[in-house]
mmCIF file of C-alpha atoms in Angstrom:
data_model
loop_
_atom_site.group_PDB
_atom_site.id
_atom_site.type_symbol
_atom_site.label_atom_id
_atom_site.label_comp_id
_atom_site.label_asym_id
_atom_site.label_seq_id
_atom_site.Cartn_x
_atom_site.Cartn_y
_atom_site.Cartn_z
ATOM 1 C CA UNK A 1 -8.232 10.250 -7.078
ATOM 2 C CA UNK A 2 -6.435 7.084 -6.784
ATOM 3 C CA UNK A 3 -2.899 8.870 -7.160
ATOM 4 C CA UNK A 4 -3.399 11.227 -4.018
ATOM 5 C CA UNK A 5 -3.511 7.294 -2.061
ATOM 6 C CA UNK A 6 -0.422 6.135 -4.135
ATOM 7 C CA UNK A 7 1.308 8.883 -2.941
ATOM 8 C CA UNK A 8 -0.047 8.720 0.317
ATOM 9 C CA UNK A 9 0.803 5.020 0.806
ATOM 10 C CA UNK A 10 4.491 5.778 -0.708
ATOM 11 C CA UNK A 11 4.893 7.859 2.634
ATOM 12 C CA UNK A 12 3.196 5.109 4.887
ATOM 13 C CA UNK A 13 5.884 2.329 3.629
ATOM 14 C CA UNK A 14 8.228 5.035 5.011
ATOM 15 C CA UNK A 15 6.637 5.220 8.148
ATOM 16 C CA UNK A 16 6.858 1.589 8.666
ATOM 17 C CA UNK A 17 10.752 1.928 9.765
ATOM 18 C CA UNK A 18 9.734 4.863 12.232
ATOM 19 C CA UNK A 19 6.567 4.010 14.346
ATOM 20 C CA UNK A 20 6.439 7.030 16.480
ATOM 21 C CA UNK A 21 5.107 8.867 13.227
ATOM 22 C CA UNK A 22 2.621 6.145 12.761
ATOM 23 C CA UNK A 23 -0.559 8.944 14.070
ATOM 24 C CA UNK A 24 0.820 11.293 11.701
ATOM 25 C CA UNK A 25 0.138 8.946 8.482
ATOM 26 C CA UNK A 26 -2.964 8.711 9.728
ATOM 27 C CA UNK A 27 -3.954 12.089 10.001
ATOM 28 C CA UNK A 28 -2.665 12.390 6.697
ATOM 29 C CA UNK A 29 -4.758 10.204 5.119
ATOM 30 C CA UNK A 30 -7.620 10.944 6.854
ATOM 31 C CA UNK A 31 -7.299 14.888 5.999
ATOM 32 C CA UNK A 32 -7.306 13.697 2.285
ATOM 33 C CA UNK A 33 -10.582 11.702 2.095
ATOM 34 C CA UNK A 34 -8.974 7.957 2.823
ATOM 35 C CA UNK A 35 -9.002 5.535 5.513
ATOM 36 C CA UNK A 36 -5.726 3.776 6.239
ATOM 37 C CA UNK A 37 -6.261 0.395 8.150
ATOM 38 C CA UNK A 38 -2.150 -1.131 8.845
ATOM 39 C CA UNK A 39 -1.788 -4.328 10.458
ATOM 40 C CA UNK A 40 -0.736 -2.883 13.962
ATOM 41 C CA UNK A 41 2.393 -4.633 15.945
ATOM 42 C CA UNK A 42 2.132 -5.189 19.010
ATOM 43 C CA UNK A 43 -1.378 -4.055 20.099
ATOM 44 C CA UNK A 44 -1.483 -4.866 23.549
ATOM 45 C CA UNK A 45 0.770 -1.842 23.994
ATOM 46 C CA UNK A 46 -0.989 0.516 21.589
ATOM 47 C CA UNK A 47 -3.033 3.157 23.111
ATOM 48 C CA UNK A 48 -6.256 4.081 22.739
ATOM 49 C CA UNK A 49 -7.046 8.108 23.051
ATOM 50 C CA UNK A 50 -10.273 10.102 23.568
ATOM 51 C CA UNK A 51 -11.419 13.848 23.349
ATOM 52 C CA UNK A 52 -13.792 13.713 26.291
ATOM 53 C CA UNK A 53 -11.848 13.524 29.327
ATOM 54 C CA UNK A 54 -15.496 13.470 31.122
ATOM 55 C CA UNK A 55 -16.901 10.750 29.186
ATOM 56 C CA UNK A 56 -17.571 7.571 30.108
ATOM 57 C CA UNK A 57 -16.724 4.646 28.206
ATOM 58 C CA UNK A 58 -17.221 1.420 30.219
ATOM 59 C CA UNK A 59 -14.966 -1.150 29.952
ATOM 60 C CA UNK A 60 -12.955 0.638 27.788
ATOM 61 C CA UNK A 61 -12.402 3.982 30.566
ATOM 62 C CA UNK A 62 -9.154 2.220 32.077
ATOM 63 C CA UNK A 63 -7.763 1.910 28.567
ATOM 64 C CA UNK A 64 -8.441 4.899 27.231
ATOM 65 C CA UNK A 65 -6.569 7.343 29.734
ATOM 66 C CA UNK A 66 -4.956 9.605 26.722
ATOM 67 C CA UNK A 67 -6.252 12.405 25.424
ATOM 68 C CA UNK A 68 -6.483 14.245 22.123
ATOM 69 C CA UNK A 69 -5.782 17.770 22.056
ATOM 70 C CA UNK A 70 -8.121 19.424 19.958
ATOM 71 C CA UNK A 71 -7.042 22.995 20.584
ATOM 72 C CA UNK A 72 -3.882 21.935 19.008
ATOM 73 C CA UNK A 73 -5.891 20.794 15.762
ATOM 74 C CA UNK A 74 -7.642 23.659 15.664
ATOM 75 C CA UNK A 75 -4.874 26.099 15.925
ATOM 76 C CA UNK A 76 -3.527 24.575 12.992
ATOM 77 C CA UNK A 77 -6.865 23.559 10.961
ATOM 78 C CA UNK A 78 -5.939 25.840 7.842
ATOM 79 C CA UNK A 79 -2.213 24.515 7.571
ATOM 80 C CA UNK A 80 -3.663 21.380 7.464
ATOM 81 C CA UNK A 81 -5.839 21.793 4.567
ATOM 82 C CA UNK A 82 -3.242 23.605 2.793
ATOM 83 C CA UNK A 83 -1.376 20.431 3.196
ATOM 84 C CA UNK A 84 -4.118 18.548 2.067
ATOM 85 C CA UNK A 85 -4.172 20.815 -0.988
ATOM 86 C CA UNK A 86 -0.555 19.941 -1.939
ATOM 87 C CA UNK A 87 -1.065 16.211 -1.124
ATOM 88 C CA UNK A 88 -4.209 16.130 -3.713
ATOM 89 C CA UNK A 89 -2.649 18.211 -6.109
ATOM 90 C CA UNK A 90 0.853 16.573 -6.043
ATOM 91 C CA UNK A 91 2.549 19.331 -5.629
ATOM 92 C CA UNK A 92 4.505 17.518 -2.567
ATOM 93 C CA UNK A 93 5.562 13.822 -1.669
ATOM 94 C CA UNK A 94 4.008 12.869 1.367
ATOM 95 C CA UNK A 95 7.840 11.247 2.070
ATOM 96 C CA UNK A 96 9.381 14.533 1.959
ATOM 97 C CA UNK A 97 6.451 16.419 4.134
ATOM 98 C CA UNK A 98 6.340 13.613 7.050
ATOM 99 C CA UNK A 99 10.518 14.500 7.084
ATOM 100 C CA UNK A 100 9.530 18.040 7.421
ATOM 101 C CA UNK A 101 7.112 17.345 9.684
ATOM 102 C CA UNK A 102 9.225 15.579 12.261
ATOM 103 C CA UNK A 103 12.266 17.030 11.149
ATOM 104 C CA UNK A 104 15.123 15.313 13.359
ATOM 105 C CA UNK A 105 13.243 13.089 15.538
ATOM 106 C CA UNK A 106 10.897 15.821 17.179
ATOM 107 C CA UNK A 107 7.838 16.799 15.898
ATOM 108 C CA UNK A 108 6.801 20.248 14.707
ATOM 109 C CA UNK A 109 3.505 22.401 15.820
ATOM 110 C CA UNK A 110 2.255 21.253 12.903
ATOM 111 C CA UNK A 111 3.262 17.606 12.789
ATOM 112 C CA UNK A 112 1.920 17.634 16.350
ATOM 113 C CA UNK A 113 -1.560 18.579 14.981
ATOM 114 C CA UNK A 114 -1.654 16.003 12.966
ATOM 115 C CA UNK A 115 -0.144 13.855 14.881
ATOM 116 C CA UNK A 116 -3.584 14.408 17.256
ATOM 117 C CA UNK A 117 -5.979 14.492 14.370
ATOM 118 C CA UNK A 118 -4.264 11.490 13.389
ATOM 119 C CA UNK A 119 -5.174 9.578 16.987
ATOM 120 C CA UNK A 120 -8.902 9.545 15.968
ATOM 121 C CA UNK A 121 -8.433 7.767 13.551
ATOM 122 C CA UNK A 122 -5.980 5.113 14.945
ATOM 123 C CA UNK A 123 -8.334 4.504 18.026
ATOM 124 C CA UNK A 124 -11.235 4.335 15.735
ATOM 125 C CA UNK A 125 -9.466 2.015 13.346
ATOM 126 C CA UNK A 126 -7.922 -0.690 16.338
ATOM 127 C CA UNK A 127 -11.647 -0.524 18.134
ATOM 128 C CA UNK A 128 -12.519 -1.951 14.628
ATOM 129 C CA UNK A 129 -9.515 -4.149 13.911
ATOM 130 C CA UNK A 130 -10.505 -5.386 17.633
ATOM 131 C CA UNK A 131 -14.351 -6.135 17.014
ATOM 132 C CA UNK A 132 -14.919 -6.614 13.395
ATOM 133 C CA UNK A 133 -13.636 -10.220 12.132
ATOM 134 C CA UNK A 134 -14.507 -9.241 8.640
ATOM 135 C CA UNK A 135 -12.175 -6.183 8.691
ATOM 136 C CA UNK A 136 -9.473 -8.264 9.747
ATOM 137 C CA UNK A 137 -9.852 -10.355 7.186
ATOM 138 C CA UNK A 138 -9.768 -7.425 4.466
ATOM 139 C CA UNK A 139 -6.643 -6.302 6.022
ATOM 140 C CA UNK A 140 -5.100 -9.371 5.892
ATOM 141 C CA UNK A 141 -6.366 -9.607 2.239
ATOM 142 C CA UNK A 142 -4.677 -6.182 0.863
ATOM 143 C CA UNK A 143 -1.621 -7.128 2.789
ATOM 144 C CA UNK A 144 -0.907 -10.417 1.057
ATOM 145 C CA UNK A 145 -1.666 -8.972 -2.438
ATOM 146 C CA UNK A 146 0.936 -5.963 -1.294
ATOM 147 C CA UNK A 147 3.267 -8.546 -0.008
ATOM 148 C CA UNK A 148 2.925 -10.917 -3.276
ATOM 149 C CA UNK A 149 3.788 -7.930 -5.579
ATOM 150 C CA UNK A 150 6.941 -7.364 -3.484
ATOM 151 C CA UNK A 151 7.852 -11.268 -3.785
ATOM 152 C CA UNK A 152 7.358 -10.185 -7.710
ATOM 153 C CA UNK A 153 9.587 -7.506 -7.704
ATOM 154 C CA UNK A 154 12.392 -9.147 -5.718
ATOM 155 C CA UNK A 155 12.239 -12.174 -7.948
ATOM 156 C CA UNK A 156 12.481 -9.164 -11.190
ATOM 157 C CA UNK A 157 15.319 -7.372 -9.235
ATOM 158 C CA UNK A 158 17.743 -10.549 -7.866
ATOM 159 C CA UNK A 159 20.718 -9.253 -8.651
ATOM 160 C CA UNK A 160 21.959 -8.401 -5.078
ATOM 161 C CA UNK A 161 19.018 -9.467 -3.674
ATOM 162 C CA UNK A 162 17.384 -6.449 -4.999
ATOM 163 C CA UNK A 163 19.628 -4.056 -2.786
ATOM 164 C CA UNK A 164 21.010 -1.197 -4.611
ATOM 165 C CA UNK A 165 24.840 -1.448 -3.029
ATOM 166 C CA UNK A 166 26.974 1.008 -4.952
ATOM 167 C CA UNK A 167 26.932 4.543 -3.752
ATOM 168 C CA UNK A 168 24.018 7.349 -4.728
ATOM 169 C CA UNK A 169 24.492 8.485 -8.476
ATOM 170 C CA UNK A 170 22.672 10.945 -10.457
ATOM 171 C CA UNK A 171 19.609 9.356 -12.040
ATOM 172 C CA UNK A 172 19.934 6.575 -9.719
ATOM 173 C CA UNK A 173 16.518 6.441 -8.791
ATOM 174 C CA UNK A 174 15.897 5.341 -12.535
ATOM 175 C CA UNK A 175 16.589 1.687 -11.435
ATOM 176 C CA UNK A 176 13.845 1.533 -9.328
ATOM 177 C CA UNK A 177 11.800 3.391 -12.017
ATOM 178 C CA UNK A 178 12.904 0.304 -14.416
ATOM 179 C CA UNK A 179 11.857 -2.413 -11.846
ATOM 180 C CA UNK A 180 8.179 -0.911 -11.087
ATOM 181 C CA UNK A 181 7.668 -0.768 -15.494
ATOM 182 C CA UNK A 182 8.776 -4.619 -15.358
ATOM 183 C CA UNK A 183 6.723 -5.546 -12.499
ATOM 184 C CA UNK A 184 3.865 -3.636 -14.394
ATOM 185 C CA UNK A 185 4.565 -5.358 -17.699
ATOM 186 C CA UNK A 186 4.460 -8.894 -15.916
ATOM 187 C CA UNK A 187 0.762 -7.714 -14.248
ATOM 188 C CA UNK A 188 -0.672 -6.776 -17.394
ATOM 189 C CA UNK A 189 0.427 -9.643 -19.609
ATOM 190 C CA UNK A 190 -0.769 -12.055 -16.496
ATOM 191 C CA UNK A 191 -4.052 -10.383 -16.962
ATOM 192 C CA UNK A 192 -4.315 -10.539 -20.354
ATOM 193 C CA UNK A 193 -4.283 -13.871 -20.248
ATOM 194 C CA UNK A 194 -6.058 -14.829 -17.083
ATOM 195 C CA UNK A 195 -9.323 -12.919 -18.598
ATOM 196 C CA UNK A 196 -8.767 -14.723 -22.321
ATOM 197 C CA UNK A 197 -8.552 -18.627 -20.036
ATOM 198 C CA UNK A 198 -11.785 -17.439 -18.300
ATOM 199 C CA UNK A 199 -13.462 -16.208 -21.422
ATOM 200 C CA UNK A 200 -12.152 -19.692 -23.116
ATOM 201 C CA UNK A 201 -13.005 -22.152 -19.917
ATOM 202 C CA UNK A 202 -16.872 -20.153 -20.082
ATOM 203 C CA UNK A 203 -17.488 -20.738 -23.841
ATOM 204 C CA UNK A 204 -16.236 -24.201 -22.934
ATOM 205 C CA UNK A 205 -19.339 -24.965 -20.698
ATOM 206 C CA UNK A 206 -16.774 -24.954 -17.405
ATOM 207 C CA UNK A 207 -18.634 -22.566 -14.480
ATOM 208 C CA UNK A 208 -16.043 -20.189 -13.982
ATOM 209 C CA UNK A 209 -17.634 -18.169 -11.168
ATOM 210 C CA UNK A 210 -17.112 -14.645 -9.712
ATOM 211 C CA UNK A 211 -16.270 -15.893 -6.413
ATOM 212 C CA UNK A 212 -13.671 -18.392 -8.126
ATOM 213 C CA UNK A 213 -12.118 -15.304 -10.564
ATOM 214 C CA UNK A 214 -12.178 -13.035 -7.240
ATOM 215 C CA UNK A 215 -9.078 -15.576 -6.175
ATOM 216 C CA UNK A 216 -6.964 -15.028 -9.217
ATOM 217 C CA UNK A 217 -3.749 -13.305 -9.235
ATOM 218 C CA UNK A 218 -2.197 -11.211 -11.968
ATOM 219 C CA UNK A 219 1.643 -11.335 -9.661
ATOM 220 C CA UNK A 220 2.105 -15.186 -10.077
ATOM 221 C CA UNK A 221 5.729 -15.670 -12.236
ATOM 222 C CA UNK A 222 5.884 -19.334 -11.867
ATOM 223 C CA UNK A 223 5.504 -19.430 -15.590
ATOM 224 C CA UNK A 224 7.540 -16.857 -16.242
ATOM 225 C CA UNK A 225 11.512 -17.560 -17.040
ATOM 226 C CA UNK A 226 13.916 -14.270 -15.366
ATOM 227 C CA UNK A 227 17.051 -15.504 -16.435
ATOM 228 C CA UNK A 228 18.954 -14.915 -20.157
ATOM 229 C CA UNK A 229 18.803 -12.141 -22.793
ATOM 230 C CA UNK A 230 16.118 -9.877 -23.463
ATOM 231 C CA UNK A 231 15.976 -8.135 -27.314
ATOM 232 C CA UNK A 232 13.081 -6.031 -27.758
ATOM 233 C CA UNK A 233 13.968 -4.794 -31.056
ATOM 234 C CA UNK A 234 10.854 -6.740 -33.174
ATOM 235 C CA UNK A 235 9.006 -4.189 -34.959
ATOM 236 C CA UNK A 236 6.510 -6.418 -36.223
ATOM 237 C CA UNK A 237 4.272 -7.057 -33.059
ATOM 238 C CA UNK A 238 1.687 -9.275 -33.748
ATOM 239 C CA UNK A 239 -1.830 -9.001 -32.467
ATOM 240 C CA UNK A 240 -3.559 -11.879 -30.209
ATOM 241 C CA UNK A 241 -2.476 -14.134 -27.645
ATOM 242 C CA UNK A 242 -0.587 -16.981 -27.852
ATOM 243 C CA UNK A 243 -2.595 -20.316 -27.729
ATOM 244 C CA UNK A 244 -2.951 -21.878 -24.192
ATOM 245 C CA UNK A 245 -1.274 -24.877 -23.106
ATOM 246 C CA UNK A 246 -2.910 -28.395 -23.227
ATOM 247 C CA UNK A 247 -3.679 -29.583 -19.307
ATOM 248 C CA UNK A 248 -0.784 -32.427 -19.397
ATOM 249 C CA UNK A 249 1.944 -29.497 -20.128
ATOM 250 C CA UNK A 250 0.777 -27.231 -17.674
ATOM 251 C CA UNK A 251 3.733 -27.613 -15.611
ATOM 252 C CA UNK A 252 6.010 -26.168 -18.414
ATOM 253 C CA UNK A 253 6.861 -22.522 -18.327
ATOM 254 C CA UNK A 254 5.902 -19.759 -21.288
#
């Protein structure tokens, strides 16, 4: 199930340049089964909604003035699932159905639905993000691992500063295709080795600890040289890992 969420997400870094379709992403995600919990700019100006225009809800009545229209959700329950259906299934790119969902700036009836459906979710999520240090704190967790993989993949892609300049070209896309199998390669030979050092520090007597392993990173490249010639013609791949460093050359690179 984790490729419905890729998918998903691939539509919410989209999103990011057009906040007025922020409530849809949300809806989206919550329709399929996930929670998505953004770092919100500017929340003093973010509004809170309700579905109860008769309920009371103390201190929070004054803020929460909006209200959700659920007749609109309703009306358009089973075009939602379907959606939800093509989402899980893949049959659609979430970046493709939030264009067709607010095709030229305005919103259609069914972009509006979710766009409401959506606003549960967002109020639910900021009176969290509000009152819960400890969510904060995962946010701001999952945004500086997303964050250090980008720092990865600009430091991969520096030619141009990682901007693809020249004008669209048929199998252009394949560039950025390239760039996410590098980044990938560089992840998975970081964590081959980070697991063999903590194996190797263990047998050594040294208490590598869960709580110490939880703050390792598989997207560090200091280690790693970018520049030169790359021939990956050997056909005689051997097996293993190279031997580890000594502590007083630590500093030099692989």
């Amino acid at each position: 199930m984790e490729r419905p969420r890729a998918r998903l997400l691939e539509g919410a870094a989209w999103e990011a340049a057009r906040p007025k379709i922020l409530t849809i992403v949300f809806g989206l995600f919550a329709i399929c089964g996930y929670q998505f919990s953004p770092r919100i700019a500017d929340l003093g100006d973010t509004r809170l909604w309700r579905t109860n225009t008769r309920a009371v809800y103390g201190p929070l009545d004054a803020m929460s003035r909006h209200t959700i229209r659920l007749d609109r959700i309703r009306a358009h329950w089973c075009d939602m699932l379907r959606v939800a259906g093509s989402l899980t299934m893949g049959t659609v790119r979430a970046y493709d159905l939030i264009r067709m969902l607010s095709a030229d700036g305005r919103t259609t009836g069914l972009g509006d639905a979710f766009a409401h459906y959506g606003r549960i979710f967002k109020t639910l999520h900021l009176l969290q993000f509000i009152s819960d240090s400890g969510y904060r704190r995962m946010i701001g967790t999952q945004l500086n691992v997303q964050e250090g993989r980008h720092r990865l993949a600009r430091k991969i892609c520096f030619g141009n500063r990682g901007q693809l300049r020249q004008r669209y070209r048929e199998g252009m896309e394949n560039q950025l295709g390239t760039l996410g199998l590098a980044l990938n390669a560089v992840v998975w030979w970081n964590t081959l080795y980070l697991d063999a050092a903590v194996k190797q520090l263990r047998e050594q007597g040294f208490p590598a600890t869960e709580d110490m392993c939880a703050r390792l990173s598989p997207i560090r490249y200091d280690h790693i040289n970018f520049l030169g010639r790359y021939a990956f013609t050997r056909t005689d791949l051997t097996t293993g890992l190279r031997p580890f460093h000594e502590q007083a050359a630590n500093a030099e690179s692989y």
